PDB file of C-alpha atoms and ligand atoms in Angstrom:
ATOM      1  CA  MET A 300     215.493 111.144  -9.965  1.00 84.00           C
ATOM      2  CA  ASP A 301     216.519 107.587  -9.271  1.00 96.00           C
ATOM      3  CA  PHE A 302     217.268 107.101  -5.549  1.00 97.00           C
ATOM      4  CA  ARG A 303     220.911 106.176  -6.073  1.00 96.00           C
ATOM      5  CA  GLU A 304     221.421 109.220  -8.262  1.00 96.00           C
ATOM      6  CA  LEU A 305     219.723 111.324  -5.578  1.00 97.00           C
ATOM      7  CA  ILE A 306     222.006 110.215  -2.772  1.00 96.00           C
ATOM      8  CA  ILE A 307     225.019 111.072  -4.918  1.00 95.00           C
ATOM      9  CA  LYS A 308     223.555 114.439  -6.015  1.00 94.00           C
ATOM     10  CA  ARG A 309     222.763 115.421  -2.409  1.00 98.00           C
ATOM     11  CA  ARG A 310     225.865 117.279  -1.411  1.00 98.00           C
ATOM     12  CA  SER A 311     226.489 119.976   1.152  1.00 98.00           C
ATOM     13  CA  ILE A 312     225.980 123.213  -0.731  1.00 98.00           C
ATOM     14  CA  ARG A 313     227.990 126.259   0.331  1.00 98.00           C
ATOM     15  CA  GLU A 314     227.328 128.525  -2.645  1.00 98.00           C
ATOM     16  CA  PHE A 315     223.800 129.646  -3.360  1.00 98.00           C
ATOM     17  CA  ASP A 316     222.437 131.735  -6.194  1.00 96.00           C
ATOM     18  CA  GLY A 317     220.311 134.688  -5.094  1.00 86.00           C
ATOM     19  CA  LYS A 318     216.909 133.123  -5.803  1.00 97.00           C
ATOM     20  CA  ALA A 319     214.426 132.960  -2.914  1.00 98.00           C
ATOM     21  CA  VAL A 320     212.763 129.668  -1.960  1.00 98.00           C
ATOM     22  CA  SER A 321     208.986 129.885  -1.857  1.00 97.00           C
ATOM     23  CA  PRO A 322     207.330 129.136   1.504  1.00 96.00           C
ATOM     24  CA  ALA A 323     205.065 126.631  -0.285  1.00 97.00           C
ATOM     25  CA  LEU A 324     208.092 124.670  -1.479  1.00 98.00           C
ATOM     26  CA  VAL A 325     209.611 124.636   2.011  1.00 98.00           C
ATOM     27  CA  GLY A 326     206.248 123.332   3.229  1.00 98.00           C
ATOM     28  CA  GLU A 327     206.386 120.480   0.706  1.00 98.00           C
ATOM     29  CA  ILE A 328     209.898 119.528   1.818  1.00 99.00           C
ATOM     30  CA  ILE A 329     208.799 119.552   5.456  1.00 99.00           C
ATOM     31  CA  ALA A 330     205.816 117.372   4.550  1.00 98.00           C
ATOM     32  CA  ASP A 331     208.277 114.855   3.073  1.00 98.00           C
ATOM     33  CA  CYS A 332     210.676 114.943   5.981  1.00 98.00           C
ATOM     34  CA  ILE A 333     208.101 114.112   8.635  1.00 98.00           C
ATOM     35  CA  GLN A 334     207.868 110.662   7.034  1.00 98.00           C
ATOM     36  CA  ALA A 335     211.212 109.905   8.707  1.00 98.00           C
ATOM     37  CA  PRO A 336     211.307 107.084  11.227  1.00 98.00           C
ATOM     38  CA  ASN A 337     211.251 108.304  14.806  1.00 98.00           C
ATOM     39  CA  ALA A 338     211.092 106.743  18.248  1.00 98.00           C
ATOM     40  CA  ARG A 339     207.598 105.613  19.268  1.00 98.00           C
ATOM     41  CA  ASN A 340     206.246 107.706  16.396  1.00 98.00           C
ATOM     42  CA  ALA A 341     206.273 110.563  18.912  1.00 98.00           C
ATOM     43  CA  GLN A 342     207.352 113.032  16.196  1.00 98.00           C
ATOM     44  CA  PRO A 343     208.984 115.474  18.611  1.00 98.00           C
ATOM     45  CA  TRP A 344     210.113 117.802  15.823  1.00 98.00           C
ATOM     46  CA  SER A 345     209.000 121.353  15.158  1.00 98.00           C
ATOM     47  CA  PHE A 346     210.210 123.541  12.321  1.00 98.00           C
ATOM     48  CA  ILE A 347     211.244 127.173  12.176  1.00 98.00           C
ATOM     49  CA  VAL A 348     211.630 128.645   8.709  1.00 98.00           C
ATOM     50  CA  VAL A 349     213.657 131.849   8.471  1.00 98.00           C
ATOM     51  CA  ALA A 350     213.643 133.497   5.062  1.00 98.00           C
ATOM     52  CA  ASN A 351     214.622 137.017   6.098  1.00 98.00           C
ATOM     53  CA  SER A 352     218.233 137.909   5.310  1.00 98.00           C
ATOM     54  CA  GLY A 353     218.515 140.392   8.193  1.00 98.00           C
ATOM     55  CA  MET A 354     217.342 137.757  10.655  1.00 98.00           C
ATOM     56  CA  ILE A 355     219.615 135.094   9.133  1.00 98.00           C
ATOM     57  CA  LYS A 356     222.595 137.435   9.591  1.00 98.00           C
ATOM     58  CA  LYS A 357     221.604 138.032  13.241  1.00 98.00           C
ATOM     59  CA  LEU A 358     221.384 134.281  13.844  1.00 98.00           C
ATOM     60  CA  SER A 359     224.769 133.721  12.222  1.00 98.00           C
ATOM     61  CA  ASP A 360     226.357 136.441  14.394  1.00 98.00           C
ATOM     62  CA  GLU A 361     224.704 135.131  17.569  1.00 98.00           C
ATOM     63  CA  SER A 362     225.846 131.565  16.995  1.00 98.00           C
ATOM     64  CA  LYS A 363     229.400 132.603  16.077  1.00 98.00           C
ATOM     65  CA  LYS A 364     229.630 134.746  19.210  1.00 97.00           C
ATOM     66  CA  ASN A 365     228.433 131.911  21.478  1.00 97.00           C
ATOM     67  CA  ILE A 366     230.728 129.297  19.956  1.00 96.00           C
ATOM     68  CA  LEU A 367     233.714 131.634  20.330  1.00 96.00           C
ATOM     69  CA  TRP A 368     232.700 132.343  23.934  1.00 95.00           C
ATOM     70  CA  ASP A 369     232.387 128.616  24.730  1.00 93.00           C
ATOM     71  CA  MET A 370     235.706 127.942  23.066  1.00 92.00           C
ATOM     72  CA  GLY A 371     237.532 130.552  25.151  1.00 89.00           C
ATOM     73  CA  ASP A 372     241.176 129.639  25.202  1.00 80.00           C
ATOM     74  CA  ASN A 373     240.490 125.911  25.314  1.00 84.00           C
ATOM     75  CA  PRO A 374     242.856 124.382  22.729  1.00 81.00           C
ATOM     76  CA  SER A 375     240.972 121.065  22.835  1.00 88.00           C
ATOM     77  CA  SER A 376     237.639 122.601  21.794  1.00 87.00           C
ATOM     78  CA  PRO A 377     236.262 120.759  18.750  1.00 88.00           C
ATOM     79  CA  TYR A 378     235.674 124.174  17.183  1.00 90.00           C
ATOM     80  CA  THR A 379     239.292 125.409  17.391  1.00 91.00           C
ATOM     81  CA  MET A 380     239.892 124.859  13.667  1.00 93.00           C
ATOM     82  CA  TYR A 381     236.941 127.173  12.902  1.00 95.00           C
ATOM     83  CA  LYS A 382     238.229 130.059  15.051  1.00 94.00           C
ATOM     84  CA  PRO A 383     239.530 132.160  12.124  1.00 95.00           C
ATOM     85  CA  ILE A 384     236.242 132.005  10.198  1.00 96.00           C
ATOM     86  CA  LEU A 385     234.173 132.551  13.334  1.00 97.00           C
ATOM     87  CA  GLU A 386     236.207 135.685  14.071  1.00 96.00           C
ATOM     88  CA  ASN A 387     235.708 136.967  10.532  1.00 98.00           C
ATOM     89  CA  VAL A 388     232.850 139.496  10.792  1.00 97.00           C
ATOM     90  CA  ASP A 389     232.032 139.035   7.104  1.00 97.00           C
ATOM     91  CA  PHE A 390     231.625 135.262   7.342  1.00 98.00           C
ATOM     92  CA  ASN A 391     228.003 134.152   7.337  1.00 98.00           C
ATOM     93  CA  VAL A 392     227.827 130.609   8.721  1.00 98.00           C
ATOM     94  CA  PHE A 393     224.816 129.998   6.447  1.00 98.00           C
ATOM     95  CA  TYR A 394     226.797 130.905   3.321  1.00 98.00           C
ATOM     96  CA  ASN A 395     224.248 133.631   2.475  1.00 97.00           C
ATOM     97  CA  ALA A 396     221.535 131.027   1.871  1.00 98.00           C
ATOM     98  CA  PRO A 397     218.137 132.671   1.368  1.00 98.00           C
ATOM     99  CA  CYS A 398     216.501 130.354   3.880  1.00 98.00           C
ATOM    100  CA  VAL A 399     217.430 128.616   7.118  1.00 98.00           C
ATOM    101  CA  VAL A 400     215.345 125.870   8.699  1.00 99.00           C
ATOM    102  CA  TYR A 401     215.740 124.907  12.341  1.00 98.00           C
ATOM    103  CA  ILE A 402     214.407 121.580  13.538  1.00 99.00           C
ATOM    104  CA  ALA A 403     213.732 121.773  17.256  1.00 98.00           C
ATOM    105  CA  GLY A 404     211.788 120.040  19.971  1.00 98.00           C
ATOM    106  CA  PRO A 405     211.363 119.484  23.698  1.00 98.00           C
ATOM    107  CA  ARG A 406     214.835 119.081  25.236  1.00 98.00           C
ATOM    108  CA  ASP A 407     213.602 116.387  27.634  1.00 98.00           C
ATOM    109  CA  VAL A 408     212.736 113.960  24.800  1.00 98.00           C
ATOM    110  CA  ARG A 409     215.539 111.400  24.953  1.00 98.00           C
ATOM    111  CA  SER A 410     215.487 110.620  21.226  1.00 98.00           C
ATOM    112  CA  LEU A 411     215.204 114.261  20.091  1.00 98.00           C
ATOM    113  CA  ALA A 412     218.640 114.469  18.455  1.00 98.00           C
ATOM    114  CA  VAL A 413     218.212 111.186  16.589  1.00 98.00           C
ATOM    115  CA  ASP A 414     214.620 111.822  15.516  1.00 98.00           C
ATOM    116  CA  CYS A 415     215.449 115.310  14.265  1.00 99.00           C
ATOM    117  CA  ALA A 416     218.619 114.135  12.514  1.00 99.00           C
ATOM    118  CA  LEU A 417     216.550 111.583  10.613  1.00 99.00           C
ATOM    119  CA  ALA A 418     214.033 114.282   9.689  1.00 99.00           C
ATOM    120  CA  ALA A 419     216.965 116.461   8.600  1.00 99.00           C
ATOM    121  CA  ALA A 420     218.329 113.689   6.385  1.00 98.00           C
ATOM    122  CA  TYR A 421     214.930 113.286   4.732  1.00 98.00           C
ATOM    123  CA  PHE A 422     214.702 117.070   4.422  1.00 99.00           C
ATOM    124  CA  MET A 423     218.056 117.271   2.637  1.00 98.00           C
ATOM    125  CA  LEU A 424     217.178 114.440   0.259  1.00 98.00           C
ATOM    126  CA  SER A 425     213.750 115.897  -0.526  1.00 98.00           C
ATOM    127  CA  ALA A 426     215.310 119.308  -1.180  1.00 98.00           C
ATOM    128  CA  ALA A 427     217.936 117.777  -3.498  1.00 98.00           C
ATOM    129  CA  ASP A 428     215.195 115.900  -5.354  1.00 98.00           C
ATOM    130  CA  ARG A 429     213.525 119.255  -6.013  1.00 98.00           C
ATOM    131  CA  GLY A 430     216.701 120.884  -7.337  1.00 97.00           C
ATOM    132  CA  LEU A 431     217.490 122.697  -4.109  1.00 98.00           C
ATOM    133  CA  GLY A 432     220.693 122.648  -2.094  1.00 98.00           C
ATOM    134  CA  THR A 433     221.179 122.235   1.633  1.00 98.00           C
ATOM    135  CA  CYS A 434     223.911 122.257   4.205  1.00 98.00           C
ATOM    136  CA  TRP A 435     223.564 121.151   7.817  1.00 98.00           C
ATOM    137  CA  VAL A 436     225.184 124.075   9.646  1.00 98.00           C
ATOM    138  CA  GLU A 437     226.069 123.172  13.212  1.00 97.00           C
ATOM    139  CA  LEU A 438     227.975 126.456  13.436  1.00 98.00           C
ATOM    140  CA  GLY A 439     224.619 128.240  13.196  1.00 98.00           C
ATOM    141  CA  SER A 440     222.841 126.301  15.912  1.00 98.00           C
ATOM    142  CA  VAL A 441     223.949 127.992  19.136  1.00 98.00           C
ATOM    143  CA  ILE A 442     221.179 130.526  19.717  1.00 98.00           C
ATOM    144  CA  ARG A 443     220.926 131.703  23.341  1.00 98.00           C
ATOM    145  CA  ASP A 444     219.821 135.330  23.212  1.00 98.00           C
ATOM    146  CA  ALA A 445     216.373 135.462  24.826  1.00 98.00           C
ATOM    147  CA  GLY A 446     215.060 138.056  22.375  1.00 98.00           C
ATOM    148  CA  LEU A 447     216.176 136.084  19.335  1.00 98.00           C
ATOM    149  CA  ARG A 448     214.829 132.811  20.751  1.00 98.00           C
ATOM    150  CA  ASN A 449     211.551 134.554  21.368  1.00 98.00           C
ATOM    151  CA  GLU A 450     211.465 135.815  17.775  1.00 98.00           C
ATOM    152  CA  LEU A 451     212.059 132.228  16.613  1.00 98.00           C
ATOM    153  CA  GLY A 452     209.250 130.974  18.828  1.00 98.00           C
ATOM    154  CA  LEU A 453     211.666 128.837  20.861  1.00 98.00           C
ATOM    155  CA  SER A 454     210.588 128.420  24.450  1.00 97.00           C
ATOM    156  CA  LYS A 455     213.120 127.601  27.205  1.00 96.00           C
ATOM    157  CA  ASP A 456     212.202 123.908  27.136  1.00 98.00           C
ATOM    158  CA  TYR A 457     212.918 123.629  23.396  1.00 98.00           C
ATOM    159  CA  ALA A 458     216.329 122.762  21.955  1.00 98.00           C
ATOM    160  CA  ILE A 459     217.580 123.221  18.416  1.00 98.00           C
ATOM    161  CA  ALA A 460     218.515 119.774  17.097  1.00 98.00           C
ATOM    162  CA  SER A 461     219.293 120.410  13.418  1.00 98.00           C
ATOM    163  CA  THR A 462     220.071 123.546  11.456  1.00 98.00           C
ATOM    164  CA  ILE A 463     219.820 123.533   7.694  1.00 99.00           C
ATOM    165  CA  ALA A 464     220.747 126.209   5.166  1.00 98.00           C
ATOM    166  CA  LEU A 465     218.483 125.977   2.111  1.00 98.00           C
ATOM    167  CA  GLY A 466     218.567 127.588  -1.302  1.00 98.00           C
ATOM    168  CA  TYR A 467     219.217 127.051  -4.981  1.00 98.00           C
ATOM    169  CA  PRO A 468     222.785 125.875  -5.517  1.00 98.00           C
ATOM    170  CA  ALA A 469     225.122 128.086  -7.524  1.00 97.00           C
ATOM    171  CA  ARG A 470     226.981 124.842  -8.233  1.00 93.00           C
ATOM    172  CA  ILE A 471     226.901 121.298  -6.963  1.00 93.00           C
ATOM    173  CA  PRO A 472     230.327 120.148  -5.780  1.00 95.00           C
ATOM    174  CA  GLY A 473     231.690 116.710  -6.556  1.00 93.00           C
ATOM    175  CA  THR A 474     231.383 113.872  -4.100  1.00 94.00           C
ATOM    176  CA  PRO A 475     233.812 114.287  -1.208  1.00 96.00           C
ATOM    177  CA  PRO A 476     235.829 111.095  -0.808  1.00 94.00           C
ATOM    178  CA  ARG A 477     234.468 108.450   1.512  1.00 95.00           C
ATOM    179  CA  SER A 478     236.612 105.825   3.194  1.00 96.00           C
ATOM    180  CA  GLU A 479     235.856 102.197   2.575  1.00 97.00           C
ATOM    181  CA  PRO A 480     233.130 101.149   5.035  1.00 96.00           C
ATOM    182  CA  ARG A 481     234.518  99.331   8.061  1.00 97.00           C
ATOM    183  CA  ILE A 482     232.431  96.187   8.133  1.00 97.00           C
ATOM    184  CA  LEU A 483     233.612  94.523  11.304  1.00 98.00           C
ATOM    185  CA  LYS A 484     231.988  91.195  10.589  1.00 97.00           C
ATOM    186  CA  ILE A 485     229.521  89.448   8.386  1.00 98.00           C
ATOM    187  CA  ILE A 486     228.132  86.458  10.191  1.00 98.00           C
ATOM    188  CA  GLU A 487     226.279  84.074   7.926  1.00 97.00           C
TER     189      GLU A 487
HETATM  190  C1  FMN B 107     226.007 117.227  12.309  1.00 90.66           C
HETATM  191  C2  FMN B 107     226.592 117.972  11.117  1.00 90.66           C
HETATM  192  C3  FMN B 107     227.109 119.227  11.306  1.00 90.66           C
HETATM  193  C4  FMN B 107     227.612 119.947  10.215  1.00 90.66           C
HETATM  194  N1  FMN B 107     228.001 121.241  10.399  1.00 90.66           N
HETATM  195  C5  FMN B 107     228.478 121.956   9.349  1.00 90.66           C
HETATM  196  C6  FMN B 107     228.808 123.329   9.497  1.00 90.66           C
HETATM  197  O1  FMN B 107     228.667 123.933  10.562  1.00 90.66           O
HETATM  198  N2  FMN B 107     229.246 123.991   8.412  1.00 90.66           N
HETATM  199  C7  FMN B 107     229.391 123.374   7.190  1.00 90.66           C
HETATM  200  O2  FMN B 107     229.800 124.028   6.246  1.00 90.66           O
HETATM  201  N3  FMN B 107     229.063 122.080   7.010  1.00 90.66           N
HETATM  202  C8  FMN B 107     228.605 121.355   8.050  1.00 90.66           C
HETATM  203  N4  FMN B 107     228.207 120.049   7.876  1.00 90.66           N
HETATM  204  C9  FMN B 107     228.312 119.418   6.544  1.00 90.66           C
HETATM  205  C10 FMN B 107     229.484 118.429   6.484  1.00 90.66           C
HETATM  206  O3  FMN B 107     230.679 119.154   6.477  1.00 90.66           O
HETATM  207  C11 FMN B 107     229.306 117.570   5.220  1.00 90.66           C
HETATM  208  O4  FMN B 107     228.154 116.780   5.347  1.00 90.66           O
HETATM  209  C12 FMN B 107     230.534 116.660   4.994  1.00 90.66           C
HETATM  210  O5  FMN B 107     231.682 117.403   4.723  1.00 90.66           O
HETATM  211  C13 FMN B 107     230.300 115.673   3.833  1.00 90.66           C
HETATM  212  O6  FMN B 107     229.955 116.363   2.651  1.00 90.66           O
HETATM  213  P1  FMN B 107     228.602 116.032   1.878  1.00 90.66           P
HETATM  214  O7  FMN B 107     227.444 116.463   2.784  1.00 90.66           O
HETATM  215  O8  FMN B 107     228.644 116.823   0.608  1.00 90.66           O
HETATM  216  O9  FMN B 107     228.554 114.565   1.643  1.00 90.66           O
HETATM  217  C14 FMN B 107     227.669 119.340   8.927  1.00 90.66           C
HETATM  218  C15 FMN B 107     227.130 118.053   8.757  1.00 90.66           C
HETATM  219  C16 FMN B 107     226.579 117.386   9.823  1.00 90.66           C
HETATM  220  C17 FMN B 107     225.943 116.034   9.602  1.00 90.66           C
END
């Protein structure tokens, strides 16, 4: 696929068909995404691939519970608009994707969020290039339960930086509108 076509075809996918994603394919996408630029080439990222639907459901429930807890009755929480879906026991934040990939790393690395976001962007483009669909799912990133973190291999000093649902798209939505870029100045 031509690069410009790829960046248009890469959309957030929220409907997946039932087909599983092979671990080998996920490995190829990860191999692509670690080519992302990152501060000092320190490559602070680690990857957790979850392809078990029972575990994905547990992670969805855990994250929903924690976000609702944090939100409490605070009307200025940035998550307030998501309250109804978070309270819906049938709503899976990962849209029933067959695979979820967490990108995580040492929480004391100052550039962790940026480095992992760049890796995530590469991940999503590589997946789209291979006919797969992704969605960055922040609503699935708040995992605190010690048992679950242990199952994920996340030690206390590791933070989840990016959370990506991955699968074969049931359909690719159109391009959501973008505002005109605000170019403050061009100085020639
Ligand atoms: C940091 C970040 C967090 C996001 N969290 C969610 C989320 O929790 N659930 C969701 O459905 N989409 C989430 N998205 C996807 C955005 O909604 C999506 O990128 C945006 O609407 C633009 O659509 P596009 O990706 O198709 O261009 C997130 C995207 C980013 C970059």
